[in-house]
Amino acid sequence: MADRAYSDAEIDAAVALLQDAERLRDAQELVARAAPQLQRVLNTALSQGGWFGDIHDQAVQAVAREEDLSQRAVAISTLVAEETRLGMLVGVAVGFELARTLEADTSKGE
């Protein structure tokens, strides 16, 4: 994996390739094999990054105390969406680094 900046066009083209079912299936199989280890790395990254812990607990408590049920539903939905996006973004960063590490290890063996 090259250590360089990618253009917006390169990123768009690469993301478009992810729509290829077989290509995505290969990636999903790799992730499935590494899932337990990746989960630990993701948990550590989220924890060390300060994304969970006291701030997270405060947000959960604020949502739980919301008396208006419709407002509580919106707050829960928002919190879940934010945490999902955050987990996805940190997960992608972990994935990039995993790919870079695998590529570097493969290059050494050649």
Backbone as XML, in Angstrom:
<?xml version="1.0"?>
<chain id="A" units="angstrom">
  <residue number="1" name="MET">
    <atom name="N" x="0.860" y="-1.170" z="0.000"/>
    <atom name="CA" x="0.000" y="0.000" z="0.000"/>
    <atom name="C" x="0.900" y="1.225" z="0.000"/>
  </residue>
  <residue number="2" name="ALA">
    <atom name="N" x="0.659" y="2.108" z="-0.932"/>
    <atom name="CA" x="1.496" y="3.299" z="-1.063"/>
    <atom name="C" x="1.226" y="4.280" z="0.072"/>
  </residue>
  <residue number="3" name="ASP">
    <atom name="N" x="2.309" y="4.866" z="0.568"/>
    <atom name="CA" x="2.187" y="5.913" z="1.592"/>
    <atom name="C" x="2.161" y="7.259" z="0.883"/>
  </residue>
  <residue number="4" name="ARG">
    <atom name="N" x="1.003" y="7.616" z="0.364"/>
    <atom name="CA" x="0.853" y="8.874" z="-0.352"/>
    <atom name="C" x="-0.570" y="9.360" z="-0.191"/>
  </residue>
  <residue number="5" name="ALA">
    <atom name="N" x="-0.793" y="10.586" z="-0.556"/>
    <atom name="CA" x="-2.149" y="11.136" z="-0.519"/>
    <atom name="C" x="-2.879" y="10.688" z="-1.788"/>
  </residue>
  <residue number="6" name="TYR">
    <atom name="N" x="-4.141" y="10.393" z="-1.643"/>
    <atom name="CA" x="-4.956" y="9.979" z="-2.781"/>
    <atom name="C" x="-5.851" y="11.130" z="-3.199"/>
  </residue>
  <residue number="7" name="SER">
    <atom name="N" x="-6.060" y="11.259" z="-4.487"/>
    <atom name="CA" x="-6.942" y="12.319" z="-4.989"/>
    <atom name="C" x="-8.391" y="11.924" z="-4.729"/>
  </residue>
  <residue number="8" name="ASP">
    <atom name="N" x="-9.265" y="12.911" z="-4.772"/>
    <atom name="CA" x="-10.693" y="12.636" z="-4.611"/>
    <atom name="C" x="-11.173" y="11.673" z="-5.688"/>
  </residue>
  <residue number="9" name="ALA">
    <atom name="N" x="-10.686" y="11.841" z="-6.909"/>
    <atom name="CA" x="-11.096" y="10.962" z="-8.012"/>
    <atom name="C" x="-10.662" y="9.520" z="-7.753"/>
  </residue>
  <residue number="10" name="GLU">
    <atom name="N" x="-9.440" y="9.336" z="-7.231"/>
    <atom name="CA" x="-8.960" y="7.985" z="-6.918"/>
    <atom name="C" x="-9.804" y="7.346" z="-5.823"/>
  </residue>
  <residue number="11" name="ILE">
    <atom name="N" x="-10.135" y="8.126" z="-4.813"/>
    <atom name="CA" x="-10.961" y="7.600" z="-3.721"/>
    <atom name="C" x="-12.346" y="7.247" z="-4.237"/>
  </residue>
  <residue number="12" name="ASP">
    <atom name="N" x="-12.945" y="8.134" z="-5.036"/>
    <atom name="CA" x="-14.275" y="7.863" z="-5.600"/>
    <atom name="C" x="-14.267" y="6.594" z="-6.446"/>
  </residue>
  <residue number="13" name="ALA">
    <atom name="N" x="-13.234" y="6.422" z="-7.263"/>
    <atom name="CA" x="-13.135" y="5.235" z="-8.112"/>
    <atom name="C" x="-12.976" y="3.973" z="-7.274"/>
  </residue>
  <residue number="14" name="ALA">
    <atom name="N" x="-12.169" y="4.044" z="-6.236"/>
    <atom name="CA" x="-11.966" y="2.878" z="-5.366"/>
    <atom name="C" x="-13.246" y="2.512" z="-4.631"/>
  </residue>
  <residue number="15" name="VAL">
    <atom name="N" x="-13.963" y="3.520" z="-4.135"/>
    <atom name="CA" x="-15.230" y="3.253" z="-3.444"/>
    <atom name="C" x="-16.237" y="2.643" z="-4.417"/>
  </residue>
  <residue number="16" name="ALA">
    <atom name="N" x="-16.250" y="3.122" z="-5.646"/>
    <atom name="CA" x="-17.160" y="2.558" z="-6.647"/>
    <atom name="C" x="-16.867" y="1.081" z="-6.892"/>
  </residue>
  <residue number="17" name="LEU">
    <atom name="N" x="-15.592" y="0.707" z="-6.865"/>
    <atom name="CA" x="-15.223" y="-0.696" z="-7.054"/>
    <atom name="C" x="-15.762" y="-1.592" z="-5.943"/>
  </residue>
  <residue number="18" name="LEU">
    <atom name="N" x="-15.995" y="-1.014" z="-4.771"/>
    <atom name="CA" x="-16.525" y="-1.804" z="-3.661"/>
    <atom name="C" x="-17.933" y="-2.316" z="-3.936"/>
  </residue>
  <residue number="19" name="GLN">
    <atom name="N" x="-18.571" y="-1.774" z="-4.948"/>
    <atom name="CA" x="-19.912" y="-2.240" z="-5.305"/>
    <atom name="C" x="-19.865" y="-3.591" z="-6.018"/>
  </residue>
  <residue number="20" name="ASP">
    <atom name="N" x="-18.686" y="-4.023" z="-6.452"/>
    <atom name="CA" x="-18.511" y="-5.330" z="-7.065"/>
    <atom name="C" x="-18.693" y="-6.384" z="-5.971"/>
  </residue>
  <residue number="21" name="ALA">
    <atom name="N" x="-19.728" y="-7.197" z="-6.111"/>
    <atom name="CA" x="-20.091" y="-8.156" z="-5.060"/>
    <atom name="C" x="-18.952" y="-9.115" z="-4.719"/>
  </residue>
  <residue number="22" name="GLU">
    <atom name="N" x="-18.234" y="-9.607" z="-5.712"/>
    <atom name="CA" x="-17.158" y="-10.564" z="-5.443"/>
    <atom name="C" x="-16.008" y="-9.896" z="-4.696"/>
  </residue>
  <residue number="23" name="ARG">
    <atom name="N" x="-15.684" y="-8.698" z="-5.099"/>
    <atom name="CA" x="-14.611" y="-7.957" z="-4.435"/>
    <atom name="C" x="-14.959" y="-7.713" z="-2.970"/>
  </residue>
  <residue number="24" name="LEU">
    <atom name="N" x="-16.188" y="-7.308" z="-2.719"/>
    <atom name="CA" x="-16.637" y="-7.054" z="-1.358"/>
    <atom name="C" x="-16.697" y="-8.360" z="-0.565"/>
  </residue>
  <residue number="25" name="ARG">
    <atom name="N" x="-17.102" y="-9.436" z="-1.212"/>
    <atom name="CA" x="-17.174" y="-10.738" z="-0.540"/>
    <atom name="C" x="-15.787" y="-11.157" z="-0.040"/>
  </residue>
  <residue number="26" name="ASP">
    <atom name="N" x="-14.750" y="-10.945" z="-0.855"/>
    <atom name="CA" x="-13.385" y="-11.275" z="-0.425"/>
    <atom name="C" x="-12.999" y="-10.479" z="0.817"/>
  </residue>
  <residue number="27" name="ALA">
    <atom name="N" x="-13.324" y="-9.196" z="0.820"/>
    <atom name="CA" x="-13.014" y="-8.351" z="1.977"/>
    <atom name="C" x="-13.789" y="-8.820" z="3.206"/>
  </residue>
  <residue number="28" name="GLN">
    <atom name="N" x="-15.049" y="-9.184" z="3.013"/>
    <atom name="CA" x="-15.871" y="-9.656" z="4.127"/>
    <atom name="C" x="-15.319" y="-10.953" z="4.703"/>
  </residue>
  <residue number="29" name="GLU">
    <atom name="N" x="-14.808" y="-11.828" z="3.857"/>
    <atom name="CA" x="-14.218" y="-13.077" z="4.343"/>
    <atom name="C" x="-12.965" y="-12.808" z="5.170"/>
  </residue>
  <residue number="30" name="LEU">
    <atom name="N" x="-12.145" y="-11.864" z="4.713"/>
    <atom name="CA" x="-10.954" y="-11.493" z="5.472"/>
    <atom name="C" x="-11.342" y="-10.939" z="6.828"/>
  </residue>
  <residue number="31" name="VAL">
    <atom name="N" x="-12.318" y="-10.042" z="6.849"/>
    <atom name="CA" x="-12.758" y="-9.432" z="8.106"/>
    <atom name="C" x="-13.364" y="-10.494" z="9.029"/>
  </residue>
  <residue number="32" name="ALA">
    <atom name="N" x="-14.135" y="-11.417" z="8.466"/>
    <atom name="CA" x="-14.746" y="-12.466" z="9.287"/>
    <atom name="C" x="-13.665" y="-13.316" z="9.969"/>
  </residue>
  <residue number="33" name="ARG">
    <atom name="N" x="-12.585" y="-13.616" z="9.257"/>
    <atom name="CA" x="-11.499" y="-14.412" z="9.848"/>
    <atom name="C" x="-10.785" y="-13.639" z="10.951"/>
  </residue>
  <residue number="34" name="ALA">
    <atom name="N" x="-10.698" y="-12.334" z="10.788"/>
    <atom name="CA" x="-9.945" y="-11.514" z="11.746"/>
    <atom name="C" x="-10.848" y="-10.815" z="12.755"/>
  </residue>
  <residue number="35" name="ALA">
    <atom name="N" x="-12.157" y="-11.080" z="12.713"/>
    <atom name="CA" x="-13.119" y="-10.322" z="13.529"/>
    <atom name="C" x="-12.783" y="-10.247" z="15.015"/>
  </residue>
  <residue number="36" name="PRO">
    <atom name="N" x="-12.474" y="-11.346" z="15.689"/>
    <atom name="CA" x="-12.192" y="-11.227" z="17.130"/>
    <atom name="C" x="-11.018" y="-10.297" z="17.427"/>
  </residue>
  <residue number="37" name="GLN">
    <atom name="N" x="-9.942" y="-10.432" z="16.661"/>
    <atom name="CA" x="-8.786" y="-9.580" z="16.883"/>
    <atom name="C" x="-9.112" y="-8.132" z="16.526"/>
  </residue>
  <residue number="38" name="LEU">
    <atom name="N" x="-9.833" y="-7.924" z="15.428"/>
    <atom name="CA" x="-10.196" y="-6.567" z="15.007"/>
    <atom name="C" x="-11.112" y="-5.904" z="16.032"/>
  </residue>
  <residue number="39" name="GLN">
    <atom name="N" x="-11.992" y="-6.676" z="16.644"/>
    <atom name="CA" x="-12.887" y="-6.126" z="17.665"/>
    <atom name="C" x="-12.075" y="-5.583" z="18.840"/>
  </residue>
  <residue number="40" name="ARG">
    <atom name="N" x="-11.054" y="-6.325" z="19.240"/>
    <atom name="CA" x="-10.199" y="-5.857" z="20.335"/>
    <atom name="C" x="-9.454" y="-4.577" z="19.942"/>
  </residue>
  <residue number="41" name="VAL">
    <atom name="N" x="-8.947" y="-4.531" z="18.722"/>
    <atom name="CA" x="-8.232" y="-3.339" z="18.255"/>
    <atom name="C" x="-9.186" y="-2.149" z="18.196"/>
  </residue>
  <residue number="42" name="LEU">
    <atom name="N" x="-10.388" y="-2.366" z="17.677"/>
    <atom name="CA" x="-11.381" y="-1.289" z="17.580"/>
    <atom name="C" x="-11.770" y="-0.788" z="18.966"/>
  </residue>
  <residue number="43" name="ASN">
    <atom name="N" x="-12.019" y="-1.699" z="19.894"/>
    <atom name="CA" x="-12.369" y="-1.301" z="21.261"/>
    <atom name="C" x="-11.246" y="-0.480" z="21.898"/>
  </residue>
  <residue number="44" name="THR">
    <atom name="N" x="-10.021" y="-0.919" z="21.696"/>
    <atom name="CA" x="-8.885" y="-0.191" z="22.252"/>
    <atom name="C" x="-8.774" y="1.196" z="21.628"/>
  </residue>
  <residue number="45" name="ALA">
    <atom name="N" x="-8.915" y="1.269" z="20.308"/>
    <atom name="CA" x="-8.810" y="2.565" z="19.620"/>
    <atom name="C" x="-9.906" y="3.518" z="20.077"/>
  </residue>
  <residue number="46" name="LEU">
    <atom name="N" x="-11.119" y="3.029" z="20.217"/>
    <atom name="CA" x="-12.225" y="3.880" z="20.667"/>
    <atom name="C" x="-12.001" y="4.336" z="22.107"/>
  </residue>
  <residue number="47" name="SER">
    <atom name="N" x="-11.542" y="3.428" z="22.936"/>
    <atom name="CA" x="-11.312" y="3.764" z="24.337"/>
    <atom name="C" x="-10.156" y="4.747" z="24.490"/>
  </residue>
  <residue number="48" name="GLN">
    <atom name="N" x="-9.045" y="4.454" z="23.866"/>
    <atom name="CA" x="-7.879" y="5.318" z="23.981"/>
    <atom name="C" x="-8.107" y="6.673" z="23.313"/>
  </residue>
  <residue number="49" name="GLY">
    <atom name="N" x="-8.972" y="6.699" z="22.304"/>
    <atom name="CA" x="-9.273" y="7.943" z="21.611"/>
    <atom name="C" x="-10.211" y="8.847" z="22.390"/>
  </residue>
  <residue number="50" name="GLY">
    <atom name="N" x="-10.697" y="8.352" z="23.524"/>
    <atom name="CA" x="-11.594" y="9.152" z="24.351"/>
    <atom name="C" x="-13.025" y="9.191" z="23.846"/>
  </residue>
  <residue number="51" name="TRP">
    <atom name="N" x="-13.363" y="8.318" z="22.902"/>
    <atom name="CA" x="-14.704" y="8.341" z="22.343"/>
    <atom name="C" x="-15.715" y="7.636" z="23.234"/>
  </residue>
  <residue number="52" name="PHE">
    <atom name="N" x="-15.219" y="6.820" z="24.144"/>
    <atom name="CA" x="-16.108" y="6.182" z="25.099"/>
    <atom name="C" x="-15.586" y="6.496" z="26.488"/>
  </residue>
  <residue number="53" name="GLY">
    <atom name="N" x="-16.257" y="6.034" z="27.488"/>
    <atom name="CA" x="-15.870" y="6.389" z="28.842"/>
    <atom name="C" x="-16.839" y="7.405" z="29.407"/>
  </residue>
  <residue number="54" name="ASP">
    <atom name="N" x="-16.308" y="8.370" z="30.123"/>
    <atom name="CA" x="-17.153" y="9.346" z="30.821"/>
    <atom name="C" x="-18.082" y="10.121" z="29.892"/>
  </residue>
  <residue number="55" name="ILE">
    <atom name="N" x="-17.550" y="10.590" z="28.765"/>
    <atom name="CA" x="-18.380" y="11.369" z="27.838"/>
    <atom name="C" x="-19.527" y="10.522" z="27.302"/>
  </residue>
  <residue number="56" name="HIS">
    <atom name="N" x="-19.217" y="9.291" z="26.945"/>
    <atom name="CA" x="-20.248" y="8.380" z="26.453"/>
    <atom name="C" x="-21.297" y="8.119" z="27.533"/>
  </residue>
  <residue number="57" name="ASP">
    <atom name="N" x="-20.825" y="7.848" z="28.735"/>
    <atom name="CA" x="-21.747" y="7.586" z="29.845"/>
    <atom name="C" x="-22.654" y="8.781" z="30.118"/>
  </residue>
  <residue number="58" name="GLN">
    <atom name="N" x="-22.094" y="9.979" z="30.041"/>
    <atom name="CA" x="-22.902" y="11.189" z="30.239"/>
    <atom name="C" x="-23.969" y="11.321" z="29.153"/>
  </residue>
  <residue number="59" name="ALA">
    <atom name="N" x="-23.597" y="11.032" z="27.914"/>
    <atom name="CA" x="-24.565" y="11.117" z="26.818"/>
    <atom name="C" x="-25.688" y="10.098" z="27.002"/>
  </residue>
  <residue number="60" name="VAL">
    <atom name="N" x="-25.343" y="8.893" z="27.401"/>
    <atom name="CA" x="-26.359" y="7.856" z="27.636"/>
    <atom name="C" x="-27.292" y="8.278" z="28.772"/>
  </residue>
  <residue number="61" name="GLN">
    <atom name="N" x="-26.725" y="8.806" z="29.852"/>
    <atom name="CA" x="-27.546" y="9.251" z="30.982"/>
    <atom name="C" x="-28.468" y="10.397" z="30.584"/>
  </residue>
  <residue number="62" name="ALA">
    <atom name="N" x="-27.974" y="11.323" z="29.769"/>
    <atom name="CA" x="-28.801" y="12.442" z="29.322"/>
    <atom name="C" x="-29.978" y="11.938" z="28.497"/>
  </residue>
  <residue number="63" name="VAL">
    <atom name="N" x="-29.728" y="10.990" z="27.633"/>
    <atom name="CA" x="-30.795" y="10.418" z="26.809"/>
    <atom name="C" x="-31.788" y="9.669" z="27.695"/>
  </residue>
  <residue number="64" name="ALA">
    <atom name="N" x="-31.289" y="8.913" z="28.645"/>
    <atom name="CA" x="-32.156" y="8.125" z="29.521"/>
    <atom name="C" x="-33.055" y="9.003" z="30.380"/>
  </residue>
  <residue number="65" name="ARG">
    <atom name="N" x="-32.592" y="10.200" z="30.723"/>
    <atom name="CA" x="-33.377" y="11.092" z="31.580"/>
    <atom name="C" x="-34.388" y="11.936" z="30.815"/>
  </residue>
  <residue number="66" name="GLU">
    <atom name="N" x="-34.314" y="11.905" z="29.499"/>
    <atom name="CA" x="-35.260" y="12.705" z="28.701"/>
    <atom name="C" x="-36.679" y="12.229" z="28.993"/>
  </residue>
  <residue number="67" name="GLU">
    <atom name="N" x="-37.514" y="13.136" z="29.496"/>
    <atom name="CA" x="-38.869" y="12.759" z="29.900"/>
    <atom name="C" x="-39.823" y="12.638" z="28.714"/>
  </residue>
  <residue number="68" name="ASP">
    <atom name="N" x="-39.692" y="13.515" z="27.756"/>
    <atom name="CA" x="-40.570" y="13.485" z="26.584"/>
    <atom name="C" x="-40.197" y="12.272" z="25.718"/>
  </residue>
  <residue number="69" name="LEU">
    <atom name="N" x="-41.154" y="11.347" z="25.552"/>
    <atom name="CA" x="-40.855" y="10.092" z="24.853"/>
    <atom name="C" x="-40.434" y="10.309" z="23.407"/>
  </residue>
  <residue number="70" name="SER">
    <atom name="N" x="-41.062" y="11.249" z="22.722"/>
    <atom name="CA" x="-40.677" y="11.475" z="21.325"/>
    <atom name="C" x="-39.277" y="12.078" z="21.258"/>
  </residue>
  <residue number="71" name="GLN">
    <atom name="N" x="-38.954" y="12.984" z="22.189"/>
    <atom name="CA" x="-37.609" y="13.555" z="22.244"/>
    <atom name="C" x="-36.583" y="12.492" z="22.621"/>
  </residue>
  <residue number="72" name="ARG">
    <atom name="N" x="-36.971" y="11.596" z="23.528"/>
    <atom name="CA" x="-36.067" y="10.510" z="23.925"/>
    <atom name="C" x="-35.774" y="9.606" z="22.728"/>
  </residue>
  <residue number="73" name="ALA">
    <atom name="N" x="-36.817" y="9.305" z="21.946"/>
    <atom name="CA" x="-36.623" y="8.459" z="20.763"/>
    <atom name="C" x="-35.670" y="9.119" z="19.766"/>
  </residue>
  <residue number="74" name="VAL">
    <atom name="N" x="-35.828" y="10.411" z="19.550"/>
    <atom name="CA" x="-34.935" y="11.141" z="18.649"/>
    <atom name="C" x="-33.513" y="11.133" z="19.203"/>
  </residue>
  <residue number="75" name="ALA">
    <atom name="N" x="-33.370" y="11.362" z="20.497"/>
    <atom name="CA" x="-32.047" y="11.400" z="21.126"/>
    <atom name="C" x="-31.363" y="10.033" z="21.044"/>
  </residue>
  <residue number="76" name="ILE">
    <atom name="N" x="-32.113" y="8.967" z="21.270"/>
    <atom name="CA" x="-31.551" y="7.610" z="21.166"/>
    <atom name="C" x="-31.115" y="7.341" z="19.736"/>
  </residue>
  <residue number="77" name="SER">
    <atom name="N" x="-31.973" y="7.677" z="18.797"/>
    <atom name="CA" x="-31.654" y="7.466" z="17.384"/>
    <atom name="C" x="-30.398" y="8.239" z="16.986"/>
  </residue>
  <residue number="78" name="THR">
    <atom name="N" x="-30.294" y="9.461" z="17.446"/>
    <atom name="CA" x="-29.126" y="10.291" z="17.145"/>
    <atom name="C" x="-27.865" y="9.707" z="17.762"/>
  </residue>
  <residue number="79" name="LEU">
    <atom name="N" x="-27.951" y="9.288" z="19.019"/>
    <atom name="CA" x="-26.800" y="8.708" z="19.701"/>
    <atom name="C" x="-26.332" y="7.434" z="19.000"/>
  </residue>
  <residue number="80" name="VAL">
    <atom name="N" x="-27.271" y="6.579" z="18.630"/>
    <atom name="CA" x="-26.914" y="5.342" z="17.933"/>
    <atom name="C" x="-26.272" y="5.661" z="16.582"/>
  </residue>
  <residue number="81" name="ALA">
    <atom name="N" x="-26.842" y="6.614" z="15.849"/>
    <atom name="CA" x="-26.280" y="6.983" z="14.545"/>
    <atom name="C" x="-24.873" y="7.546" z="14.692"/>
  </residue>
  <residue number="82" name="GLU">
    <atom name="N" x="-24.665" y="8.407" z="15.684"/>
    <atom name="CA" x="-23.337" y="8.984" z="15.903"/>
    <atom name="C" x="-22.324" y="7.907" z="16.281"/>
  </residue>
  <residue number="83" name="GLU">
    <atom name="N" x="-22.717" y="6.996" z="17.147"/>
    <atom name="CA" x="-21.804" y="5.930" z="17.552"/>
    <atom name="C" x="-21.517" y="4.983" z="16.396"/>
  </residue>
  <residue number="84" name="THR">
    <atom name="N" x="-22.503" y="4.741" z="15.560"/>
    <atom name="CA" x="-22.300" y="3.894" z="14.392"/>
    <atom name="C" x="-21.307" y="4.538" z="13.438"/>
  </residue>
  <residue number="85" name="ARG">
    <atom name="N" x="-21.491" y="5.823" z="13.150"/>
    <atom name="CA" x="-20.563" y="6.534" z="12.269"/>
    <atom name="C" x="-19.155" y="6.527" z="12.854"/>
  </residue>
  <residue number="86" name="LEU">
    <atom name="N" x="-19.049" y="6.790" z="14.121"/>
    <atom name="CA" x="-17.746" y="6.821" z="14.781"/>
    <atom name="C" x="-17.067" y="5.454" z="14.701"/>
  </residue>
  <residue number="87" name="GLY">
    <atom name="N" x="-17.815" y="4.409" z="15.030"/>
    <atom name="CA" x="-17.263" y="3.056" z="14.949"/>
    <atom name="C" x="-16.829" y="2.717" z="13.538"/>
  </residue>
  <residue number="88" name="MET">
    <atom name="N" x="-17.631" y="3.136" z="12.555"/>
    <atom name="CA" x="-17.289" y="2.879" z="11.173"/>
    <atom name="C" x="-16.006" y="3.614" z="10.788"/>
  </residue>
  <residue number="89" name="LEU">
    <atom name="N" x="-15.903" y="4.883" z="11.149"/>
    <atom name="CA" x="-14.719" y="5.655" z="10.781"/>
    <atom name="C" x="-13.458" y="5.114" z="11.438"/>
  </residue>
  <residue number="90" name="VAL">
    <atom name="N" x="-13.537" y="4.785" z="12.711"/>
    <atom name="CA" x="-12.371" y="4.207" z="13.388"/>
    <atom name="C" x="-12.082" y="2.831" z="12.795"/>
  </residue>
  <residue number="91" name="GLY">
    <atom name="N" x="-13.128" y="2.080" z="12.483"/>
    <atom name="CA" x="-12.945" y="0.766" z="11.858"/>
    <atom name="C" x="-12.258" y="0.856" z="10.507"/>
  </residue>
  <residue number="92" name="VAL">
    <atom name="N" x="-12.614" y="1.853" z="9.731"/>
    <atom name="CA" x="-11.958" y="2.057" z="8.438"/>
    <atom name="C" x="-10.482" y="2.383" z="8.646"/>
  </residue>
  <residue number="93" name="ALA">
    <atom name="N" x="-10.190" y="3.232" z="9.617"/>
    <atom name="CA" x="-8.786" y="3.562" z="9.908"/>
    <atom name="C" x="-8.018" y="2.301" z="10.291"/>
  </residue>
  <residue number="94" name="VAL">
    <atom name="N" x="-8.628" y="1.460" z="11.110"/>
    <atom name="CA" x="-7.994" y="0.196" z="11.494"/>
    <atom name="C" x="-7.794" y="-0.672" z="10.246"/>
  </residue>
  <residue number="95" name="GLY">
    <atom name="N" x="-8.795" y="-0.696" z="9.380"/>
    <atom name="CA" x="-8.693" y="-1.475" z="8.139"/>
    <atom name="C" x="-7.583" y="-0.992" z="7.229"/>
  </residue>
  <residue number="96" name="PHE">
    <atom name="N" x="-7.459" y="0.330" z="7.100"/>
    <atom name="CA" x="-6.366" y="0.879" z="6.300"/>
    <atom name="C" x="-5.019" y="0.441" z="6.853"/>
  </residue>
  <residue number="97" name="GLU">
    <atom name="N" x="-4.883" y="0.536" z="8.154"/>
    <atom name="CA" x="-3.601" y="0.173" z="8.762"/>
    <atom name="C" x="-3.350" y="-1.329" z="8.644"/>
  </residue>
  <residue number="98" name="LEU">
    <atom name="N" x="-4.403" y="-2.140" z="8.754"/>
    <atom name="CA" x="-4.253" y="-3.588" z="8.565"/>
    <atom name="C" x="-3.780" y="-3.869" z="7.146"/>
  </residue>
  <residue number="99" name="ALA">
    <atom name="N" x="-4.390" y="-3.222" z="6.160"/>
    <atom name="CA" x="-3.979" y="-3.422" z="4.765"/>
    <atom name="C" x="-2.537" y="-2.992" z="4.550"/>
  </residue>
  <residue number="100" name="ARG">
    <atom name="N" x="-2.168" y="-1.854" z="5.119"/>
    <atom name="CA" x="-0.797" y="-1.352" z="4.993"/>
    <atom name="C" x="0.187" y="-2.340" z="5.626"/>
  </residue>
  <residue number="101" name="THR">
    <atom name="N" x="-0.150" y="-2.875" z="6.786"/>
    <atom name="CA" x="0.718" y="-3.829" z="7.477"/>
    <atom name="C" x="0.848" y="-5.119" z="6.690"/>
  </residue>
  <residue number="102" name="LEU">
    <atom name="N" x="-0.281" y="-5.621" z="6.185"/>
    <atom name="CA" x="-0.240" y="-6.847" z="5.381"/>
    <atom name="C" x="0.592" y="-6.645" z="4.121"/>
  </residue>
  <residue number="103" name="GLU">
    <atom name="N" x="0.409" y="-5.500" z="3.473"/>
    <atom name="CA" x="1.181" y="-5.206" z="2.253"/>
    <atom name="C" x="2.669" y="-5.110" z="2.575"/>
  </residue>
  <residue number="104" name="ALA">
    <atom name="N" x="3.027" y="-4.462" z="3.657"/>
    <atom name="CA" x="4.433" y="-4.342" z="4.037"/>
    <atom name="C" x="5.037" y="-5.704" z="4.345"/>
  </residue>
  <residue number="105" name="ASP">
    <atom name="N" x="4.283" y="-6.548" z="5.054"/>
    <atom name="CA" x="4.781" y="-7.889" z="5.382"/>
    <atom name="C" x="4.932" y="-8.734" z="4.132"/>
  </residue>
  <residue number="106" name="THR">
    <atom name="N" x="4.010" y="-8.588" z="3.186"/>
    <atom name="CA" x="4.079" y="-9.340" z="1.925"/>
    <atom name="C" x="5.269" y="-8.884" z="1.107"/>
  </residue>
  <residue number="107" name="SER">
    <atom name="N" x="5.520" y="-7.585" z="1.081"/>
    <atom name="CA" x="6.638" y="-7.031" z="0.323"/>
    <atom name="C" x="7.974" y="-7.512" z="0.861"/>
  </residue>
  <residue number="108" name="LYS">
    <atom name="N" x="8.072" y="-7.696" z="2.171"/>
    <atom name="CA" x="9.326" y="-8.152" z="2.788"/>
    <atom name="C" x="9.669" y="-9.573" z="2.373"/>
  </residue>
  <residue number="109" name="GLY">
    <atom name="N" x="8.612" y="-10.369" z="2.135"/>
    <atom name="CA" x="8.838" y="-11.764" z="1.801"/>
    <atom name="C" x="9.230" y="-11.983" z="0.364"/>
  </residue>
  <residue number="110" name="GLU">
    <atom name="N" x="9.152" y="-10.960" z="-0.464"/>
    <atom name="CA" x="9.468" y="-11.135" z="-1.887"/>
    <atom name="C" x="10.923" y="-10.945" z="-2.171"/>
  </residue>
</chain>
